[in-house]
C-alpha positions as MATLAB code, in Angstrom:
seq = 'MYGVLVIPNFFLQAQLRIQTELWKLPVVLLEEASKGNKDRGKARILQATKAALNAGVDLGMTATQGQARCGEL';
ca = [
      36.361  -25.249    4.504;
      32.688  -24.502    3.889;
      30.772  -22.988    1.038;
      27.432  -21.226    1.023;
      25.081  -21.050   -1.916;
      22.383  -18.362   -1.814;
      19.536  -18.616   -4.298;
      17.143  -15.648   -4.059;
      13.458  -16.603   -4.069;
      14.362  -20.297   -4.223;
      10.922  -21.581   -3.238;
       9.163  -19.272   -5.692;
      11.590  -20.308   -8.439;
      10.868  -23.955   -7.685;
       7.120  -23.381   -8.020;
       7.382  -21.385  -11.255;
      10.118  -23.408  -12.982;
       7.700  -25.117  -15.369;
       5.446  -22.105  -16.004;
       8.071  -19.530  -16.923;
       5.488  -17.107  -18.357;
       4.257  -16.472  -14.790;
       7.504  -14.635  -13.955;
       6.172  -11.647  -15.914;
       2.974  -11.535  -13.823;
       2.479  -10.481  -10.200;
       2.776  -13.758   -8.274;
       3.551  -14.280   -4.593;
       4.354  -17.216   -2.359;
       2.526  -17.243    0.965;
       3.585  -18.779    4.236;
       1.181  -21.105    5.975;
      -1.034  -19.199    8.383;
      -0.084  -20.217   11.909;
      -2.628  -20.423   14.683;
      -0.282  -19.463   17.509;
       0.477  -15.838   16.692;
      -1.596  -12.683   17.066;
      -2.372  -12.622   13.327;
      -4.094  -15.971   13.540;
      -5.302  -17.213   10.180;
      -3.562  -14.497    8.146;
      -1.039  -15.837    5.641;
       1.918  -13.522    4.964;
       3.819  -12.947    1.734;
       7.243  -14.614    1.794;
       8.467  -14.185   -1.773;
       7.238  -12.236   -4.798;
       8.044  -11.708   -8.452;
       9.408   -8.346   -9.627;
       6.044   -7.523  -11.187;
       4.350   -7.923   -7.800;
       6.990   -5.832   -6.032;
       6.701   -3.103   -8.674;
       2.922   -3.060   -8.150;
       3.439   -2.089   -4.492;
       3.381   -5.485   -2.792;
       5.868   -5.796    0.083;
       7.253   -8.916    1.709;
       5.653   -9.580    5.087;
       2.255   -8.158    4.120;
      -0.811  -10.269    4.619;
      -2.382  -11.771    1.515;
      -5.318   -9.380    1.836;
      -3.041   -6.332    1.975;
      -1.173   -7.570   -1.100;
      -4.399   -8.005   -3.050;
      -5.488   -4.501   -2.033;
      -2.307   -3.083   -3.574;
      -2.367   -5.300   -6.664;
      -5.723   -6.639   -7.837;
      -4.074   -8.992  -10.358;
      -2.206  -10.819   -7.597;
];
């Protein structure tokens, strides 16, 4: 028998666990920009707070695209 535990936005939660006031602000977690793909040097958004998503930021966008949609990011 196996069990699976799913924790949404686990990595973002781990980063913001001490600074809980940041959950109310638009904050995103970026992946490391890889050199092997066509978007070389462009970090993509992996996880985001609800405030960032409500401001128009989508997962998978580049960091620049996210900042264009939400200047407070």
